[in-house]
Short mmCIF file of C-alpha atoms and ligand atoms in Angstrom, two decimals:
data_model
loop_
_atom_site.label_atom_id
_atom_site.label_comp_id
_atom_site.label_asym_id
_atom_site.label_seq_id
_atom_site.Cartn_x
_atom_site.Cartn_y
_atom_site.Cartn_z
CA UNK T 1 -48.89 -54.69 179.50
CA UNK T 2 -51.01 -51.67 178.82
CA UNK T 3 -52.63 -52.81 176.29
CA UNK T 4 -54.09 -55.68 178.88
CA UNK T 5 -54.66 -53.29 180.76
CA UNK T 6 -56.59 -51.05 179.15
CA UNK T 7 -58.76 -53.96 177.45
CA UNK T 8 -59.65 -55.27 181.01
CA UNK T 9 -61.17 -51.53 181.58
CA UNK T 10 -63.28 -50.78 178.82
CA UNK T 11 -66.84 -50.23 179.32
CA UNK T 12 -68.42 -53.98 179.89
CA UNK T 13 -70.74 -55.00 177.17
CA UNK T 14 -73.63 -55.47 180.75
CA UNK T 15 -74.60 -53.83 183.50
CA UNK T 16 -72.40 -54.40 186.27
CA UNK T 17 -74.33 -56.51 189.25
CA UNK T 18 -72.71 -54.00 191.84
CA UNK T 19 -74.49 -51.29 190.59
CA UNK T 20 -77.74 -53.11 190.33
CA UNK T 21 -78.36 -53.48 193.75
CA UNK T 22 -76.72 -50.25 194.55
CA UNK T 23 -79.60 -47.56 195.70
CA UNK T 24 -79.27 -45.16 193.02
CA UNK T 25 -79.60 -48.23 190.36
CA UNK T 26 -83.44 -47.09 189.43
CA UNK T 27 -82.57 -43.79 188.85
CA UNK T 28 -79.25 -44.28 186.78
CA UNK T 29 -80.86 -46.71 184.86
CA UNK T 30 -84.18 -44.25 184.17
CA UNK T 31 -81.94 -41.43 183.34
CA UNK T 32 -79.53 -42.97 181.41
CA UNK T 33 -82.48 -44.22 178.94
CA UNK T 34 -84.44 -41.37 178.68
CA UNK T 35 -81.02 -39.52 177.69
CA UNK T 36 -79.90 -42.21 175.45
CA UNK T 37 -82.92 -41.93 173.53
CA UNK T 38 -82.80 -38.30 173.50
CA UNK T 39 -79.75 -37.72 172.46
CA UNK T 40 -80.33 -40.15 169.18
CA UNK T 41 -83.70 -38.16 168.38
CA UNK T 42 -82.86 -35.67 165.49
CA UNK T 43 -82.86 -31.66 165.74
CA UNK T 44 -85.25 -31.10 163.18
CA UNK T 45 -89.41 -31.11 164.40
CA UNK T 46 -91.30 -28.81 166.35
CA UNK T 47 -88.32 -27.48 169.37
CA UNK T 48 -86.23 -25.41 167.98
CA UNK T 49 -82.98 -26.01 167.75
CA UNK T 50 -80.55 -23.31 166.27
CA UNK T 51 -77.00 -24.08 165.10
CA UNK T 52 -74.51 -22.03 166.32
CA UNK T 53 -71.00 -24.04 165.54
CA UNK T 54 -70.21 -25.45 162.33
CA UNK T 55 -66.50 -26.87 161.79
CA UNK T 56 -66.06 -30.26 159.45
CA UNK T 57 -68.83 -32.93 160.34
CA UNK T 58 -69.25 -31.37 163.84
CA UNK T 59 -72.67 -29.47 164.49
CA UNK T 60 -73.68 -27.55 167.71
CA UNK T 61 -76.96 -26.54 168.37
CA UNK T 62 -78.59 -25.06 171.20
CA UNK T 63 -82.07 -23.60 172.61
CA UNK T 64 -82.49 -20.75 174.87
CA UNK T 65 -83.92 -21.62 177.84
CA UNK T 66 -84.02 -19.68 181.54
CA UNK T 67 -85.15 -21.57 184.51
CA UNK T 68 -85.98 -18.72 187.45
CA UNK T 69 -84.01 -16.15 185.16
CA UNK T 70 -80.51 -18.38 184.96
CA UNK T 71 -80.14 -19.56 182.08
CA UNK T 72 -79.83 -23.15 181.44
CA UNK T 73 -79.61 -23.47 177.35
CA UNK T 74 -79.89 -27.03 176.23
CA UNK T 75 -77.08 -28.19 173.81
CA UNK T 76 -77.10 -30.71 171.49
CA UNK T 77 -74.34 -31.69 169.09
CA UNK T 78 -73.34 -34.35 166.37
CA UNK T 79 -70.17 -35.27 165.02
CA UNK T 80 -68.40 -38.23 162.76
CA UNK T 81 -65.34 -39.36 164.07
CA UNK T 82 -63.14 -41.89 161.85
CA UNK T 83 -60.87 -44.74 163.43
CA UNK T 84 -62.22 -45.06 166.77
CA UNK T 85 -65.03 -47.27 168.19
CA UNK T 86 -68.32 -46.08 170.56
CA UNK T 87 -66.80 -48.19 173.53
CA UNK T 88 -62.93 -46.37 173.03
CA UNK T 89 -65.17 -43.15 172.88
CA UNK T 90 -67.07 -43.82 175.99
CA UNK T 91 -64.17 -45.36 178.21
CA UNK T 92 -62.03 -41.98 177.60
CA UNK T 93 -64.97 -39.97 178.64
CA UNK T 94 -65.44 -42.11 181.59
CA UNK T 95 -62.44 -42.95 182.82
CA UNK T 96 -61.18 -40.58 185.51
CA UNK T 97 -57.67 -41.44 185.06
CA UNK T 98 -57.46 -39.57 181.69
CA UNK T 99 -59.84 -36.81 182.51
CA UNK T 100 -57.11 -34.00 183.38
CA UNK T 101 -55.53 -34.82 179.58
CA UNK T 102 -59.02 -33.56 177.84
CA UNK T 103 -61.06 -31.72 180.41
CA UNK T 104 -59.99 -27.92 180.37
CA UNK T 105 -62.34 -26.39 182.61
CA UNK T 106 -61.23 -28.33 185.56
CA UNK T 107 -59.90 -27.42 189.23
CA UNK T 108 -59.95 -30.41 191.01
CA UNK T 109 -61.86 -33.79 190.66
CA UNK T 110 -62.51 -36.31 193.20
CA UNK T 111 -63.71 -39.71 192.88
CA UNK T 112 -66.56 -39.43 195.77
CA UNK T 113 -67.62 -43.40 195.19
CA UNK T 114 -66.72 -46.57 193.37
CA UNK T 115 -69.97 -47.76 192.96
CA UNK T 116 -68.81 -50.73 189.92
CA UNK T 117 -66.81 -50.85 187.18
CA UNK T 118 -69.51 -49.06 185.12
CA UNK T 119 -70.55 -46.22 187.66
CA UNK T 120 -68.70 -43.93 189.62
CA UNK T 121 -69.75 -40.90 191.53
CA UNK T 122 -67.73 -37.39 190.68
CA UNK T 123 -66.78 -34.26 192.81
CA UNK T 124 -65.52 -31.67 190.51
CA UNK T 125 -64.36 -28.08 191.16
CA UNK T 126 -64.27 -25.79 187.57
CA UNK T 127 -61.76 -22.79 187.19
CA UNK T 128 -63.79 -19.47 188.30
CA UNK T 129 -64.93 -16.93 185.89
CA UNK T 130 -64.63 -13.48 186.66
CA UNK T 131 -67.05 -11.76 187.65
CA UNK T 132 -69.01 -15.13 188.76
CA UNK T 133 -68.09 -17.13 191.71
CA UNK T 134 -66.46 -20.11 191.45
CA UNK T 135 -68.75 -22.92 190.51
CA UNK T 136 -68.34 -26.96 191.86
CA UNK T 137 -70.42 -30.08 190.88
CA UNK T 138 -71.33 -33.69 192.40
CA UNK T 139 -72.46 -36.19 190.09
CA UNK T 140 -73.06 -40.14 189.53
CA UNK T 141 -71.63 -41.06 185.72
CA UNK T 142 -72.63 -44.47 183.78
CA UNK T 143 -71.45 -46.14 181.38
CA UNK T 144 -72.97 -48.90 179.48
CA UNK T 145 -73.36 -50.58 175.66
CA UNK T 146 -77.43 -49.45 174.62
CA UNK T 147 -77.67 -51.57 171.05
CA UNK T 148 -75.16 -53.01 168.94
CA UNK T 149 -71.88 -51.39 168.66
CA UNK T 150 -73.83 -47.95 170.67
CA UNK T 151 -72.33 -47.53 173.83
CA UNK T 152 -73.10 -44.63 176.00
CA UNK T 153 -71.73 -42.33 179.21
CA UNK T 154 -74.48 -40.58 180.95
CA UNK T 155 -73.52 -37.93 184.26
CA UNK T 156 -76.20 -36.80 185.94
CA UNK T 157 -76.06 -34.54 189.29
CA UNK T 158 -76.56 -36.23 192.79
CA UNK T 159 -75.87 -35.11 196.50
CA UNK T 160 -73.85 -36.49 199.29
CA UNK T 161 -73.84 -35.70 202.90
CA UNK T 162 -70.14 -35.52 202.82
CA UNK T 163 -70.47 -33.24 199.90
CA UNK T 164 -72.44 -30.47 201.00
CA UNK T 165 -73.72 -27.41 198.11
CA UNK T 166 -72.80 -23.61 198.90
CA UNK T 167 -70.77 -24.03 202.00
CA UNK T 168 -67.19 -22.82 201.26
CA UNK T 169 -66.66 -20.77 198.10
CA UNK T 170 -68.08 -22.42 195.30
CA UNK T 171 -72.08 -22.50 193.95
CA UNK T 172 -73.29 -25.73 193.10
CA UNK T 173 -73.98 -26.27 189.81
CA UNK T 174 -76.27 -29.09 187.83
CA UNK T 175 -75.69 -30.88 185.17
CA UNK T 176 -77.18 -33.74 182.88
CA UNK T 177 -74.29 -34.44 179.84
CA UNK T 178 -74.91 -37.67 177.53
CA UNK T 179 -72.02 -39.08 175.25
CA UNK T 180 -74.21 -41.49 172.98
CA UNK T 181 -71.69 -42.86 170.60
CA UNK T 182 -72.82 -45.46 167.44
CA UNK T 183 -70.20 -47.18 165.26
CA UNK T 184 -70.85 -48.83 161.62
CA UNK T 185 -68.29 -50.23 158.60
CA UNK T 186 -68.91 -51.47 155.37
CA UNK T 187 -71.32 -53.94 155.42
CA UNK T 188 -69.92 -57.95 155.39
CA UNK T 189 -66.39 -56.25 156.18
CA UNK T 190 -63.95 -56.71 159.69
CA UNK T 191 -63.98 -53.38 161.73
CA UNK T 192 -61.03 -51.85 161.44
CA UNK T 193 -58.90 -48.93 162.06
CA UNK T 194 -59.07 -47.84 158.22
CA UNK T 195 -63.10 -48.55 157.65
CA UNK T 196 -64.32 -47.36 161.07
CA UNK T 197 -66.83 -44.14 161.54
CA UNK T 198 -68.44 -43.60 164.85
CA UNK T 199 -71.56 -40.91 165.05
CA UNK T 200 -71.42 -39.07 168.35
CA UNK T 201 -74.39 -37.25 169.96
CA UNK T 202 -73.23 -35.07 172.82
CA UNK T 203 -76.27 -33.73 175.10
CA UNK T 204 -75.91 -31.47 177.62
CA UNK T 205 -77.62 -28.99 180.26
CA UNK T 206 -75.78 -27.12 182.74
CA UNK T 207 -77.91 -25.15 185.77
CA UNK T 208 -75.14 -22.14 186.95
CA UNK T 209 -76.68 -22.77 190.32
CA UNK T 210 -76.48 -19.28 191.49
CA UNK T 211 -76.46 -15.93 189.66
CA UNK T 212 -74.38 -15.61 186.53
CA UNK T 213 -74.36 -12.97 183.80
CA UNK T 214 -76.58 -13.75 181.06
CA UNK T 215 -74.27 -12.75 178.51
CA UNK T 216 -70.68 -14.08 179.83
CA UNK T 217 -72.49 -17.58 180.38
CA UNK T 218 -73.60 -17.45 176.98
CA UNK T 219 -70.27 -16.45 175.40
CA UNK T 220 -67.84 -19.39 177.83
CA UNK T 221 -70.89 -21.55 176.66
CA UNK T 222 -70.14 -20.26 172.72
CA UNK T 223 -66.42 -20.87 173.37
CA UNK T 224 -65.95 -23.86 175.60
CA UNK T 225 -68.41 -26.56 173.81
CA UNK T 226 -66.72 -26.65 170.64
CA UNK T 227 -63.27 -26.65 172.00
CA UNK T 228 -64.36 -29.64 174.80
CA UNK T 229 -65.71 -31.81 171.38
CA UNK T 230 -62.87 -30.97 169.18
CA UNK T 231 -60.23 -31.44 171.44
CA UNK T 232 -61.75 -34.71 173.24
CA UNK T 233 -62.46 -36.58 169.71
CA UNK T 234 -59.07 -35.66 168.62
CA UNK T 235 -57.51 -37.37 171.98
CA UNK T 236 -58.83 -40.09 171.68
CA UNK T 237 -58.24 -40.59 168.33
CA UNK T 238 -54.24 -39.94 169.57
CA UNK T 239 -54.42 -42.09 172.12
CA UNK T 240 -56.42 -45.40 170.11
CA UNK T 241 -53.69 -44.74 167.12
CA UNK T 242 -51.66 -47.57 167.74
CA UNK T 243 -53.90 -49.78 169.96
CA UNK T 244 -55.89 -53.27 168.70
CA UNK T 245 -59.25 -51.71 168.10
CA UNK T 246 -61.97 -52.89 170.80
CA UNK T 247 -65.04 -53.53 169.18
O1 LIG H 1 -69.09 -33.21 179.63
C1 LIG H 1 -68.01 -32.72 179.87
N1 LIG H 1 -67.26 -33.08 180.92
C2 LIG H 1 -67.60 -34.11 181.86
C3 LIG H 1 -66.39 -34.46 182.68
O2 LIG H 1 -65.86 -33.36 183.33
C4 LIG H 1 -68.77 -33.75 182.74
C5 LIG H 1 -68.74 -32.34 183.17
C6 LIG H 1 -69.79 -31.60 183.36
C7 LIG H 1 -69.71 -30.25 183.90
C8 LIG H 1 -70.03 -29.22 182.89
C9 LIG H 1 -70.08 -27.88 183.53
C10 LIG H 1 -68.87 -27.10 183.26
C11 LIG H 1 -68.98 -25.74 183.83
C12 LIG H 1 -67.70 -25.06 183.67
C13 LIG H 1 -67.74 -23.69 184.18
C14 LIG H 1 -66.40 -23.08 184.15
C15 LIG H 1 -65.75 -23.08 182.79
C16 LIG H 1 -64.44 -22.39 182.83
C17 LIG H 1 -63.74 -22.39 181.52
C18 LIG H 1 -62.69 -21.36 181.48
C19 LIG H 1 -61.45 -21.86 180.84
O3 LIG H 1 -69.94 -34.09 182.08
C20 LIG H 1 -67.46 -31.60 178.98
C21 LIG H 1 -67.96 -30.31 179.48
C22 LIG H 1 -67.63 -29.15 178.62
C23 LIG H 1 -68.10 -27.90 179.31
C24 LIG H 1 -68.19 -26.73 178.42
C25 LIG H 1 -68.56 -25.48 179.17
C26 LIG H 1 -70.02 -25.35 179.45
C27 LIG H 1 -70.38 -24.02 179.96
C28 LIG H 1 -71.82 -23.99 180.34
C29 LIG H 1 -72.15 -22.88 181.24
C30 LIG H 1 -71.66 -23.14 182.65
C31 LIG H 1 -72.13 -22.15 183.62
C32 LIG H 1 -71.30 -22.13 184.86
C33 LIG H 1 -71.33 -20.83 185.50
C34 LIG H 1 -70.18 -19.96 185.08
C35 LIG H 1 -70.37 -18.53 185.45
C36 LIG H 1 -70.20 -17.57 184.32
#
């Protein structure tokens, strides 16, 4: 059935041998904790971080930031999502075969390599805004369970002969996104549906690449974040609904 399905697909509670022993393991596996950790740190202390979206239990904040006059502002939110688990979160953000049902600012994606069931490596193509040039990326994404009930997706940008940056009609872009998800219930109860919260820090810093107007990239950056969280959370929420819950 689905449902078997589905289960057999979920984010494994370890690291997948495959992807141990694949050549990018040291560098997935350094990323992925640095970002982990990150992403759980809080928004208060010495960096500033100002809020700049506010809606329910979600909270966006950012820091302005230019690397060789692009700029590359760092986001950061939080949100509380009821009736879904970390590992539901992270397998819908991982999974490419639902990707197209959240993801709004795609083109095209390709899967560019299957490195194991817990790391995959992404070609993406995003739709072009005018007056910028169209803008692609290439990156590995992991997936894995951190601590107890914390699981985690991690995309970080990569290259690949086959893959090459600047050559047709798109500008290469970077990225580094983290999806650290934590679940908790009432203490001495069974998770379920009903009693389930999950905490979600999203992370995120996105290079343009290549020139882009200060001030549009600021406002798609204003616009698209809280529509990608709101819109994602509430998916998945639609699409766990009626499923066992996976723990
Ligand atoms: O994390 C998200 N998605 C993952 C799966 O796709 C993955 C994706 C990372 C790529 C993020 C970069 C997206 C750039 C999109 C540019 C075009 C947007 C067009 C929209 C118009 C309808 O990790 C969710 C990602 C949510 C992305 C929100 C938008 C972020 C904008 C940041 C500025 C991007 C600058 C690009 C240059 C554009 C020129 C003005």
């Amino acid at each position: 059935s689905v449902h078997t399905r589905d289960q057999v697909e979920l984010p494994p509670p370890a690291i997948d041998n495959r992807l141990t022993v694949h050549p990018l393991w040291s560098e997935i596996d350094r990323i992925s904790t640095e970002q982990i950790q990150a992403a759980f740190e809080g928004v208060g202390g010495e960096i500033g971080w100002q809020l700049f979206a506010e809606e329910g239990d979600m909270r966006m904040y950012r820091r302005e930031m230019e690397v060789d006059g692009m700029v590359t502002d760092p986001l950061k939110a939080m949100h509380k999502v009821r009736g879904v688990t970390a590992r539901e979160m992270c397998h819908y953000f991982f999974n490419p075969r639902y990707r197209y049902e959240w993801e709004t600012t795609l083109e095209t994606m390709t899967i560019v390599e299957e490195i194991s069931s817990d790391a995959l490596v992404f070609h993406q193509t995003f739709k072009r805004i005018w007056p910028a040039s169209q803008r692609d990326a290439l990156f590995w994404s992991h997936v894995r369970q951190s601590t107890d009930n914390t699981y985690a997706v991690t995309n970080h940008s990569t290259t690949n002969v086959d893959y090459p940056a600047n050559t047709s009609a798109c500008i290469r872009l970077f990225v580094t996104v983290c999806l650290a998800c934590r679940s908790s219930w009432p203490a001495g109860a069974t998770p379920t549906r009903e009693n389930i919260t999950t905490s979600i820090a999203y992370c995120s810093t996105v290079n343009p690449g290549g020139w882009a107007p200060a001030g549009v990239l600021r406002a798609v950056y204003k616009r698209e974040y809280p529509k990608f969280l709101k819109r994602f959370t509430n998916y998945v929420v639609e699409q766990c609904r009626d499923k066992p819950i996976a723990i």
